[in-house]
XYZ file of C-alpha atoms in Angstrom:
449
model
C -0.657 -27.550 -81.905
C 3.170 -27.557 -82.367
C 6.312 -25.811 -81.474
C 6.552 -23.355 -78.610
C 2.804 -23.352 -78.050
C 2.944 -27.039 -77.389
C 5.661 -26.618 -74.821
C 3.492 -23.973 -72.983
C 0.485 -26.181 -73.052
C 2.547 -29.068 -71.599
C 3.922 -26.819 -68.728
C 0.331 -25.530 -68.059
C -1.245 -29.001 -67.945
C 1.537 -30.207 -65.527
C 0.861 -27.205 -63.330
C -2.928 -27.969 -63.561
C -2.346 -31.537 -62.561
C -0.060 -30.693 -59.463
C -2.657 -28.038 -58.287
C -5.567 -30.551 -58.833
C -3.869 -33.157 -56.708
C -2.240 -31.002 -53.974
C -4.682 -28.120 -53.679
C -8.131 -29.295 -54.958
C -7.603 -32.880 -53.568
C -8.640 -34.511 -56.722
C -7.625 -38.254 -56.761
C -4.257 -38.590 -58.594
C -5.691 -41.055 -61.011
C -8.543 -38.697 -62.204
C -6.047 -35.655 -62.194
C -3.546 -37.500 -64.352
C -6.037 -39.003 -66.747
C -7.881 -35.530 -66.944
C -4.724 -33.581 -67.944
C -3.645 -36.418 -70.299
C -6.876 -36.073 -72.246
C -6.566 -32.281 -72.283
C -2.988 -32.280 -73.490
C -3.899 -34.882 -76.076
C -6.694 -32.669 -77.453
C -4.547 -29.655 -77.441
C -1.620 -31.288 -79.171
C -3.913 -32.915 -81.739
C -2.756 -36.380 -80.946
C -4.266 -38.909 -83.444
C -6.259 -41.741 -82.155
C -6.592 -40.519 -78.706
C -8.426 -43.608 -77.362
C -5.770 -45.788 -78.791
C -2.845 -43.917 -77.270
C -4.516 -43.728 -73.855
C -5.297 -47.461 -73.999
C -1.760 -48.363 -75.087
C -0.284 -46.173 -72.310
C -2.448 -47.584 -69.667
C -1.879 -51.208 -70.835
C 1.894 -50.590 -71.369
C 2.445 -50.120 -67.538
C 0.648 -53.279 -66.770
C 2.557 -55.206 -69.339
C 5.844 -53.783 -68.142
C 5.778 -53.554 -64.458
C 2.289 -54.467 -63.277
C 3.075 -57.973 -62.285
C 6.471 -56.977 -60.940
C 4.655 -54.672 -58.454
C 2.148 -57.323 -57.524
C 4.689 -60.043 -56.868
C 7.025 -57.693 -55.122
C 4.425 -56.510 -52.771
C 3.281 -60.103 -52.096
C 6.873 -61.024 -51.166
C 6.970 -58.020 -48.764
C 3.686 -58.926 -47.111
C 4.694 -62.464 -46.634
C 8.026 -61.443 -45.233
C 6.396 -59.055 -42.772
C 4.032 -61.884 -41.630
C 6.840 -64.377 -41.023
C 9.177 -61.902 -39.435
C 11.783 -62.376 -42.173
C 11.776 -58.471 -42.637
C 12.497 -58.084 -39.030
C 15.391 -60.560 -39.149
C 16.904 -58.663 -42.155
C 16.675 -55.431 -40.322
C 18.582 -56.873 -37.436
C 21.317 -58.106 -39.737
C 21.626 -54.735 -41.436
C 21.753 -52.944 -38.094
C 24.475 -55.393 -36.946
C 26.415 -54.856 -40.023
C 26.530 -51.023 -40.249
C 25.513 -50.022 -36.719
C 22.280 -48.630 -35.508
C 23.436 -45.001 -36.199
C 23.705 -45.473 -39.996
C 20.518 -47.238 -41.229
C 19.860 -44.756 -44.127
C 23.371 -45.192 -45.360
C 22.909 -48.880 -45.286
C 19.511 -48.615 -47.108
C 21.081 -46.246 -49.885
C 23.990 -48.659 -50.412
C 21.725 -51.601 -50.462
C 19.525 -49.897 -53.056
C 22.638 -48.797 -55.214
C 23.960 -52.358 -55.306
C 20.625 -54.058 -56.086
C 19.811 -51.532 -58.881
C 22.925 -52.477 -60.859
C 21.179 -55.662 -62.275
C 17.680 -54.706 -61.297
C 15.278 -51.897 -62.483
C 14.837 -49.315 -59.795
C 11.036 -49.834 -59.835
C 11.446 -53.589 -59.014
C 14.308 -52.846 -56.527
C 12.237 -50.514 -54.440
C 9.300 -52.933 -54.249
C 11.758 -55.668 -53.325
C 13.732 -53.755 -50.622
C 10.656 -51.848 -49.174
C 9.932 -54.535 -46.462
C 13.509 -54.097 -45.152
C 13.022 -50.303 -45.225
C 9.804 -50.559 -43.118
C 11.458 -52.969 -40.637
C 14.483 -50.654 -40.265
C 12.109 -47.744 -39.556
C 10.463 -49.721 -36.802
C 13.836 -51.106 -35.480
C 15.561 -47.819 -35.288
C 12.951 -44.996 -35.157
C 14.649 -43.160 -38.015
C 12.263 -41.040 -40.070
C 10.459 -43.159 -42.598
C 10.784 -40.382 -45.221
C 14.472 -40.348 -44.727
C 14.754 -43.981 -45.272
C 12.490 -43.747 -48.289
C 14.525 -41.283 -50.149
C 17.757 -42.899 -49.016
C 16.605 -46.187 -50.697
C 15.139 -44.367 -53.770
C 18.390 -42.343 -54.342
C 20.563 -45.410 -54.223
C 18.312 -47.299 -56.629
C 18.093 -44.332 -59.050
C 21.748 -43.577 -59.214
C 22.813 -46.994 -60.199
C 19.799 -47.367 -62.578
C 21.045 -44.434 -64.777
C 24.779 -44.749 -64.440
C 25.831 -48.461 -64.319
C 25.197 -51.215 -66.780
C 23.579 -53.730 -67.297
C 20.333 -51.801 -66.997
C 19.096 -51.053 -70.448
C 19.517 -47.194 -70.294
C 23.269 -47.176 -69.778
C 23.886 -50.003 -72.205
C 21.934 -48.346 -75.104
C 23.652 -45.011 -74.285
C 27.044 -46.574 -74.371
C 26.505 -48.393 -77.579
C 25.091 -45.276 -79.263
C 28.155 -43.251 -78.110
C 30.582 -45.821 -79.442
C 31.837 -47.164 -76.005
C 29.538 -50.248 -75.911
C 32.495 -52.537 -76.495
C 34.122 -51.398 -73.317
C 31.286 -51.654 -70.729
C 33.836 -52.169 -67.997
C 34.943 -48.602 -68.559
C 31.491 -47.349 -68.562
C 30.764 -49.202 -65.324
C 33.838 -47.639 -63.835
C 32.851 -44.299 -64.822
C 29.254 -45.039 -63.375
C 30.757 -45.997 -59.997
C 32.983 -42.980 -59.931
C 30.195 -40.579 -60.855
C 27.971 -42.059 -58.205
C 29.987 -40.418 -55.430
C 28.676 -36.905 -55.388
C 24.867 -37.871 -55.899
C 25.218 -40.595 -53.218
C 26.588 -37.951 -50.694
C 23.953 -35.378 -51.772
C 21.136 -38.010 -51.790
C 21.976 -39.000 -48.193
C 22.218 -35.380 -47.002
C 18.920 -34.528 -48.678
C 17.260 -37.702 -47.183
C 18.278 -36.553 -43.689
C 17.207 -32.920 -44.366
C 13.732 -33.825 -45.790
C 13.160 -36.430 -43.221
C 12.956 -33.628 -40.697
C 10.526 -31.574 -42.786
C 8.107 -34.117 -44.144
C 6.481 -37.042 -42.381
C 4.883 -40.191 -43.954
C 1.844 -42.061 -42.897
C 4.104 -45.004 -41.553
C 6.483 -43.120 -39.307
C 7.673 -45.106 -36.162
C 6.192 -43.985 -32.890
C 8.309 -42.170 -30.262
C 8.626 -45.619 -28.479
C 10.109 -47.369 -31.358
C 12.422 -49.549 -29.398
C 9.719 -50.662 -27.163
C 7.322 -51.284 -29.975
C 9.979 -53.242 -31.815
C 10.560 -55.589 -28.823
C 6.858 -56.185 -28.565
C 6.483 -56.799 -32.249
C 9.561 -59.111 -32.188
C 8.070 -61.186 -29.377
C 4.830 -61.569 -31.274
C 6.720 -63.508 -34.035
C 8.246 -65.954 -31.573
C 11.244 -67.503 -33.300
C 12.395 -65.557 -36.335
C 13.468 -67.361 -39.592
C 17.086 -68.051 -40.243
C 19.134 -65.352 -42.077
C 19.173 -67.661 -45.165
C 15.461 -68.206 -45.129
C 14.858 -64.443 -44.532
C 17.059 -63.181 -47.345
C 16.415 -65.703 -49.951
C 13.060 -64.303 -51.331
C 15.066 -61.067 -52.060
C 18.464 -62.374 -52.911
C 17.436 -65.161 -55.282
C 15.317 -62.859 -57.712
C 18.232 -60.414 -57.690
C 20.680 -63.156 -58.545
C 18.293 -64.578 -61.202
C 17.980 -61.165 -62.897
C 21.793 -60.494 -62.613
C 22.592 -63.789 -64.270
C 20.145 -62.974 -67.074
C 21.785 -59.638 -67.647
C 25.168 -61.303 -67.878
C 24.055 -63.841 -70.257
C 22.453 -61.202 -72.555
C 25.641 -59.042 -72.415
C 27.881 -62.015 -73.333
C 25.389 -63.136 -76.064
C 25.487 -66.557 -74.842
C 23.276 -69.162 -76.506
C 21.924 -72.572 -75.802
C 19.347 -74.202 -73.627
C 20.938 -73.228 -70.415
C 21.062 -69.443 -71.663
C 17.370 -69.663 -72.523
C 16.650 -71.050 -69.068
C 18.710 -68.447 -67.371
C 16.830 -65.678 -69.460
C 13.511 -67.182 -68.552
C 14.029 -67.372 -64.875
C 15.844 -64.004 -64.946
C 12.783 -62.277 -66.383
C 11.614 -59.912 -63.538
C 8.088 -61.285 -63.317
C 9.371 -64.944 -63.146
C 12.224 -63.972 -60.756
C 9.909 -62.309 -58.360
C 7.333 -65.169 -58.686
C 10.149 -67.432 -57.527
C 10.900 -65.136 -54.630
C 7.273 -65.162 -53.649
C 7.318 -68.978 -53.776
C 10.345 -69.061 -51.369
C 8.648 -66.522 -49.015
C 5.449 -68.618 -49.041
C 7.432 -71.718 -48.021
C 8.637 -69.860 -44.920
C 5.043 -68.774 -44.208
C 3.917 -72.456 -44.103
C 6.953 -73.595 -42.146
C 6.285 -71.052 -39.356
C 2.785 -72.397 -39.002
C 0.837 -69.459 -40.497
C -0.267 -71.262 -43.695
C -3.905 -70.684 -42.859
C -3.248 -66.983 -43.139
C -1.904 -67.240 -46.697
C -5.351 -66.176 -48.346
C -5.774 -63.183 -46.024
C -2.250 -61.878 -46.545
C -2.666 -62.250 -50.329
C -6.079 -60.453 -50.319
C -4.920 -57.649 -48.121
C -1.928 -57.105 -50.338
C -3.914 -57.034 -53.615
C -6.325 -54.419 -52.164
C -3.278 -52.331 -51.208
C -1.548 -52.643 -54.560
C -4.623 -51.907 -56.737
C -4.666 -48.149 -56.305
C -0.816 -48.048 -56.870
C -1.151 -49.851 -60.125
C -3.830 -47.577 -61.389
C -2.177 -44.362 -60.555
C 1.113 -45.766 -62.082
C -0.796 -46.728 -65.191
C -2.229 -43.241 -65.471
C 1.315 -41.775 -65.406
C 2.131 -44.148 -68.303
C -0.892 -42.578 -70.218
C 0.561 -39.011 -69.782
C 3.957 -40.322 -70.944
C 2.335 -41.964 -74.020
C 0.396 -38.852 -74.879
C 3.479 -36.653 -74.774
C 5.456 -39.084 -76.773
C 2.619 -39.232 -79.529
C 2.673 -35.388 -79.750
C 5.130 -33.339 -81.708
C 7.064 -32.349 -78.576
C 9.892 -34.817 -79.245
C 10.220 -33.637 -82.881
C 10.346 -30.014 -81.703
C 13.012 -30.657 -78.989
C 15.140 -32.729 -81.436
C 14.990 -30.052 -84.220
C 16.135 -27.377 -81.832
C 18.999 -29.375 -80.285
C 21.639 -27.163 -81.912
C 20.797 -24.356 -79.518
C 22.276 -26.325 -76.610
C 25.519 -27.415 -78.388
C 27.433 -24.370 -77.239
C 27.147 -25.563 -73.537
C 29.484 -28.519 -74.065
C 29.207 -31.364 -71.438
C 26.034 -29.816 -70.206
C 24.260 -30.288 -73.478
C 23.454 -33.924 -73.085
C 22.511 -33.199 -69.443
C 20.105 -30.430 -70.395
C 18.525 -32.452 -73.229
C 18.092 -35.524 -71.248
C 16.522 -33.642 -68.351
C 14.070 -31.912 -70.719
C 13.040 -35.240 -72.193
C 12.985 -36.939 -68.778
C 10.687 -34.274 -67.311
C 8.478 -34.344 -70.444
C 8.243 -38.035 -70.995
C 8.615 -39.567 -67.542
C 10.815 -42.540 -68.475
C 14.558 -42.407 -67.726
C 15.302 -45.211 -70.096
C 13.471 -43.410 -73.061
C 15.191 -40.196 -72.086
C 18.569 -41.743 -72.329
C 17.875 -43.677 -75.474
C 16.472 -40.639 -77.293
C 19.187 -38.314 -76.044
C 21.985 -40.704 -77.041
C 20.590 -41.001 -80.496
C 20.631 -37.129 -80.819
C 24.095 -36.826 -79.295
C 25.762 -39.704 -81.212
C 26.179 -37.852 -84.637
C 27.511 -34.674 -82.672
C 30.144 -36.350 -80.621
C 33.114 -34.907 -82.428
C 31.561 -31.399 -82.794
C 30.944 -31.493 -79.064
C 34.363 -32.645 -78.199
C 33.425 -35.971 -76.983
C 35.513 -38.061 -79.499
C 37.898 -39.764 -76.896
C 36.574 -42.819 -75.023
C 36.829 -40.994 -71.676
C 34.788 -38.051 -72.824
C 32.304 -40.387 -74.550
C 31.867 -42.155 -71.170
C 31.439 -38.813 -69.402
C 28.825 -37.939 -71.946
C 27.066 -41.153 -71.062
C 27.048 -40.094 -67.470
C 25.800 -36.636 -68.281
C 22.846 -38.224 -70.107
C 22.316 -40.479 -67.113
C 22.402 -37.409 -64.768
C 19.698 -35.641 -66.873
C 17.671 -38.750 -67.113
C 16.912 -38.679 -63.357
C 16.120 -34.907 -63.365
C 13.287 -34.869 -62.341
C 10.996 -37.703 -61.320
C 7.494 -36.502 -61.076
C 3.836 -37.540 -61.864
C 4.403 -38.888 -65.345
C 7.098 -41.266 -63.980
C 6.039 -44.680 -62.679
C 8.982 -44.578 -60.265
C 7.485 -41.501 -58.647
C 4.240 -43.261 -57.813
C 6.027 -46.434 -56.488
C 8.260 -44.346 -54.155
C 5.324 -42.225 -53.071
C 2.805 -44.901 -52.480
C 5.013 -47.564 -50.928
C 6.692 -44.783 -49.009
C 3.207 -44.012 -47.589
C 3.211 -40.469 -48.736
C 0.515 -38.278 -50.360
C 1.418 -36.881 -53.865
C 2.194 -33.355 -52.511
C 4.637 -34.833 -50.035
C 6.080 -36.967 -52.944
C 6.873 -33.745 -54.798
C 8.820 -32.462 -51.906
C 10.661 -35.696 -51.379
C 11.076 -37.565 -54.600
C 10.810 -34.653 -57.212
C 12.965 -32.169 -55.386
C 15.199 -34.886 -54.232
C 15.894 -36.129 -57.860
C 16.712 -32.458 -58.792
C 19.383 -32.506 -56.072
C 20.660 -35.851 -57.376
C 20.857 -34.636 -60.998
C 22.619 -31.331 -60.116
C 25.112 -33.033 -57.858
C 25.955 -35.674 -60.473
C 26.377 -32.952 -63.167
C 28.770 -30.986 -60.886
C 30.938 -34.070 -60.443
C 30.835 -34.884 -64.116
C 31.722 -31.325 -65.017
C 34.664 -31.243 -62.591
C 36.035 -34.548 -64.053
C 35.793 -33.155 -67.568
C 37.801 -30.119 -66.560
C 40.396 -32.009 -64.409
C 41.127 -34.972 -66.676
C 40.003 -34.201 -70.152
């Protein structure tokens, strides 16, 4: 099956998956795997078992250990009271009335050097502690964090998507300009993301909402820890991995070589960086006299993470099946249809690929490859317009996050939401982010270019 029929089949299978999960209450893992097999058969994908196996294994290879170590860090931090300490520090910094803004800004900063998947797992303990500390809607805090992470992930180097896009569009030598545009184009989506977080927090509830007696519950929980860790001990399991990954990104951008560069790159690998953070968190656990609970904490965490990993891997299978079909070829061959819409062309193309393939990075990489030969024809020949084209691709690459996106499952599961609630929060929310981003990009193109 090829062409328009394949697009129709894709839409139908996605609808079937959503209905199966939300209406028929079929487990997400079985639903995603089922529609992946159906779509593979309809599309005539060769070597279906191999494609399914590589898609499943690919998720474990890329972010499996990241999720495990990140969750272990969070569990240990909750056990030692480090998450409570950090929540207190955040509240003192921005005030009790603005925790969602603090969470969003924290995510935005962290996601500049760190993948949004890793960033959400790393910062989730602080989110949960802030929910208990302030009584603010857990869903509001979840999307505030998710939006901040996602915006920086698609707009600001040194994450791979923006770097590859900048290089393809001829502005890779001026990453500082690209970063400046990324910061500027973050304004509208950050505002829209925060507004949507507050709106959806009133409409949807998660399974880990704070009780009506949040302040009283918080004081009781605080007293159960006794003396909390110091600020440095509390933040080091999170800050050290971020700094290690950021240092590695800087070394790669500068193309530095030598044994020290190899060492920085090794420790800056997400798995090694998070393993280092886990070791630091574990030291605090033993220091506070809870070393005997190390095994129980680890076992409980692994039991919790298991289902998340399997659902996320199933999403990887769906993305792999789509990539192995002729859908990408069809979209690429008909790209000239979109050229008349100017700056909206890269946005629309990236959004189609993002929705179809699930990966923002793949969407950005593929779209930039299609756009690169068309820069002059589309009027993107100046450095400023090329940067705006990069931003338009990034905006499309977060529109929208749904079941074939690993980030959707991380946000949904760590945010203690069922898939149907995830669609209302994460999927609808990323649509808001993408449209708000594109509005700002369009206004900038009209006003300054």
